[in-house]
mmCIF file of C-alpha atoms in Angstrom:
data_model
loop_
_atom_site.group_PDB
_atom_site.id
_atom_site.type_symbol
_atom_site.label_atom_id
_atom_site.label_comp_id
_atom_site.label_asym_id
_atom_site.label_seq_id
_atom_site.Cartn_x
_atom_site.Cartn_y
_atom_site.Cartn_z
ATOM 1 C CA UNK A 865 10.785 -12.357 6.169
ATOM 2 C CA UNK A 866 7.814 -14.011 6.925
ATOM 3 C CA UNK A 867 7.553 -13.749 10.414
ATOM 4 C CA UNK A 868 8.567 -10.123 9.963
ATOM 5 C CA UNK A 869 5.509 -9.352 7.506
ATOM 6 C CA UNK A 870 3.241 -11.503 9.786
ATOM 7 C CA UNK A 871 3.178 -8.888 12.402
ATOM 8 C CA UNK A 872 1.354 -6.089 12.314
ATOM 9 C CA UNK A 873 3.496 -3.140 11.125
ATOM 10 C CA UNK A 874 2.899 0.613 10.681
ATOM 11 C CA UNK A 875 4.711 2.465 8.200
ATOM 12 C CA UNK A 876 4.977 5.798 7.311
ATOM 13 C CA UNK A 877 6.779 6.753 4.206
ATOM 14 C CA UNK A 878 6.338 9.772 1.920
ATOM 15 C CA UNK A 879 6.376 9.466 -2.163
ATOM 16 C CA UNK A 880 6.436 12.186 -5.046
ATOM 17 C CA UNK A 881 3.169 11.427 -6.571
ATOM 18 C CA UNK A 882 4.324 11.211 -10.317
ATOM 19 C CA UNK A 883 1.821 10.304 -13.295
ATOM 20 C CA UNK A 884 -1.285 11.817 -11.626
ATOM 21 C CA UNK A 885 -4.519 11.224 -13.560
ATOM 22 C CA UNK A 886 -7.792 12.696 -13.067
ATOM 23 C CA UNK A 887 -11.132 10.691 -12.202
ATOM 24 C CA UNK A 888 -14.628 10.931 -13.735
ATOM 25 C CA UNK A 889 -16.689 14.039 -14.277
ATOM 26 C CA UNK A 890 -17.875 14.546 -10.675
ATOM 27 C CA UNK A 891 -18.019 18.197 -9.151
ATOM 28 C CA UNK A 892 -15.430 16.385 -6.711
ATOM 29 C CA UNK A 893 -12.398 15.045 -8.955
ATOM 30 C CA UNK A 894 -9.803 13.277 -6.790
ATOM 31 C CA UNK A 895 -5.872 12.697 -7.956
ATOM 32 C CA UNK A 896 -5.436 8.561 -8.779
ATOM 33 C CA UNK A 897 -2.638 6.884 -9.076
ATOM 34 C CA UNK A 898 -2.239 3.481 -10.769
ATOM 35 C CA UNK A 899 -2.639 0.347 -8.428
ATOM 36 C CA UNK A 900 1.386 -0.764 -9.697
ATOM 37 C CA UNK A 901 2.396 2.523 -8.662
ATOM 38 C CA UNK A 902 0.512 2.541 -4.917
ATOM 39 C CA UNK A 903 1.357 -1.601 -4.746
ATOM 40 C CA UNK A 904 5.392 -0.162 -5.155
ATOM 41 C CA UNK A 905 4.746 2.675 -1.957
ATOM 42 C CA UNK A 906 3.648 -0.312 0.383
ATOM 43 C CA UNK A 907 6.457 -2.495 -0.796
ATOM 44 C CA UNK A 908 8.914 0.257 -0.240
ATOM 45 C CA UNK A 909 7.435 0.829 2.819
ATOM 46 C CA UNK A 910 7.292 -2.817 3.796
ATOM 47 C CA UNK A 911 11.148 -2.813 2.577
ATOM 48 C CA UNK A 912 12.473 -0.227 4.780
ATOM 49 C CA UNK A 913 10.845 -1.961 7.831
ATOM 50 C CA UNK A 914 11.341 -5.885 7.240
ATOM 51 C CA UNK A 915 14.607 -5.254 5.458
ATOM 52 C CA UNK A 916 13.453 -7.620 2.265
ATOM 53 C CA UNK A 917 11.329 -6.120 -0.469
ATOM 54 C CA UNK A 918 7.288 -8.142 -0.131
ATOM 55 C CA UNK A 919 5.565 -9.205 -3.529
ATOM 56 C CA UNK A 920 2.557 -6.585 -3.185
ATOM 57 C CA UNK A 921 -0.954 -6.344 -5.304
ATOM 58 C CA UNK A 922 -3.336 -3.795 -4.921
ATOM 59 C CA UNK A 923 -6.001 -5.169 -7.814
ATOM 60 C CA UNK A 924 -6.343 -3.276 -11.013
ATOM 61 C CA UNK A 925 -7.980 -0.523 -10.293
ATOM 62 C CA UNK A 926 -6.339 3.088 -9.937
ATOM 63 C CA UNK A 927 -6.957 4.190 -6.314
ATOM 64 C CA UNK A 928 -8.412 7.966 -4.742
ATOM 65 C CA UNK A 929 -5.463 9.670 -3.309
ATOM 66 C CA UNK A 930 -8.477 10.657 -0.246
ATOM 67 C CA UNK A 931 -6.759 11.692 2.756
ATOM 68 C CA UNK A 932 -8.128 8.788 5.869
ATOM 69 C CA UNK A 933 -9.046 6.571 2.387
ATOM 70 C CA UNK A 934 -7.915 2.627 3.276
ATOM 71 C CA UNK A 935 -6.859 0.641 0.359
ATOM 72 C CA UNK A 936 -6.412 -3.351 1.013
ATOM 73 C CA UNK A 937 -3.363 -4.963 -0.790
ATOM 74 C CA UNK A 938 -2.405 -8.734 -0.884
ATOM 75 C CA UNK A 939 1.027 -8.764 0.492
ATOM 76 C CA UNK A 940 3.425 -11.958 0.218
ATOM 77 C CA UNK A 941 6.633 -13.085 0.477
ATOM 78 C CA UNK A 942 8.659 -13.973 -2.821
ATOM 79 C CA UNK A 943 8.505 -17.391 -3.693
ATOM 80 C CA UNK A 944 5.742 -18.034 -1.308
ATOM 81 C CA UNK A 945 1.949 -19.093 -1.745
ATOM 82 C CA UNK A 946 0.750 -17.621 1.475
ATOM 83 C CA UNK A 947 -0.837 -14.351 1.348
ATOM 84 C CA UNK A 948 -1.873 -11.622 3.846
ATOM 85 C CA UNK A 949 -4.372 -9.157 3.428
ATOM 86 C CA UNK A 950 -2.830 -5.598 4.673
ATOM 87 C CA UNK A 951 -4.689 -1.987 4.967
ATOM 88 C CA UNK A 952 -2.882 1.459 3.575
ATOM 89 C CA UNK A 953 -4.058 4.319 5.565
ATOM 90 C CA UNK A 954 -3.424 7.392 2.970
ATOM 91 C CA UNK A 955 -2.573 10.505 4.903
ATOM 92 C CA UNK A 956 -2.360 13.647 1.734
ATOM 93 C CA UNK A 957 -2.759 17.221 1.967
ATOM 94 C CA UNK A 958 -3.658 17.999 -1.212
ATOM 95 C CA UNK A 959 -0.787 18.397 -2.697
ATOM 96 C CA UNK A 960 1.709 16.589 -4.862
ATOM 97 C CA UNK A 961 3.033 14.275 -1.929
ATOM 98 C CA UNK A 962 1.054 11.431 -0.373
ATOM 99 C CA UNK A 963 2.247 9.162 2.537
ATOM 100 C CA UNK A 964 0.802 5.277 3.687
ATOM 101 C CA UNK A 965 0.689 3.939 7.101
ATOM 102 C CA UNK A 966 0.520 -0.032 6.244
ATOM 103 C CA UNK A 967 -0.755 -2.421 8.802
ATOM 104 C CA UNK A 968 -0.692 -6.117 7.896
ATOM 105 C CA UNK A 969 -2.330 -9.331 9.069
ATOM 106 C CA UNK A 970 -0.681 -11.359 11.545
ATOM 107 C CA UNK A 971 -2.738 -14.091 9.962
ATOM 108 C CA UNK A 972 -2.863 -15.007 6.614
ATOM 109 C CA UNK A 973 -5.961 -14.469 4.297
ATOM 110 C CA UNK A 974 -7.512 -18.093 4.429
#
């Protein structure tokens, strides 16, 4: 698993955005989702590519669904200490459907 999530790998998987919220008052509002909910897409992702599901966090905060937006996530193995910082690429047209292309560190966050 770990030598699997070491290299850099680019995903592409497609997920029903579900529990949309809105952001601020700004003449440009932007569809969110929760951090738990965008930390599950890049595991999933992660999953269908390494064939073992990674422990992923994406911090607290609910993150722009902003087509081109990156998002950084800490992504680890289970059970292990070492952590690797990785970079979702959000690809969205505007609708209900988003997809992440997830690249992640060959070396680990230090």
């Amino acid at each position: 698993m770990q030598n699997r999530i070491r290299t850099a790998t680019t995903v592409l998987v497609t997920t029903a955005v579900l529990g949309l919220g809105l952001a601020g008052c700004s003449a440009q509002v932007n569809r969110t989702v929760s951090a738990d909910k965008f930390a599950t897409t890049v595991a999933d992702a992660l999953e269908q590519t390494v064939g073992q599901r990674p422990d992923v966090d994406c911090g607290d905060d609910a993150i722009d669904l902003v087509d081109g937006d990156e998002v950084h996530c800490d992504v680890g193995a289970i059970g292990d200490e070492t952590v690797y910082d990785s970079v979702s690429t959000i690809s969205t047209d505007g609708g209900d459907d988003y997809s992440v292309a997830v690249e992640v560190d060959q070396e680990p966050k230090g």
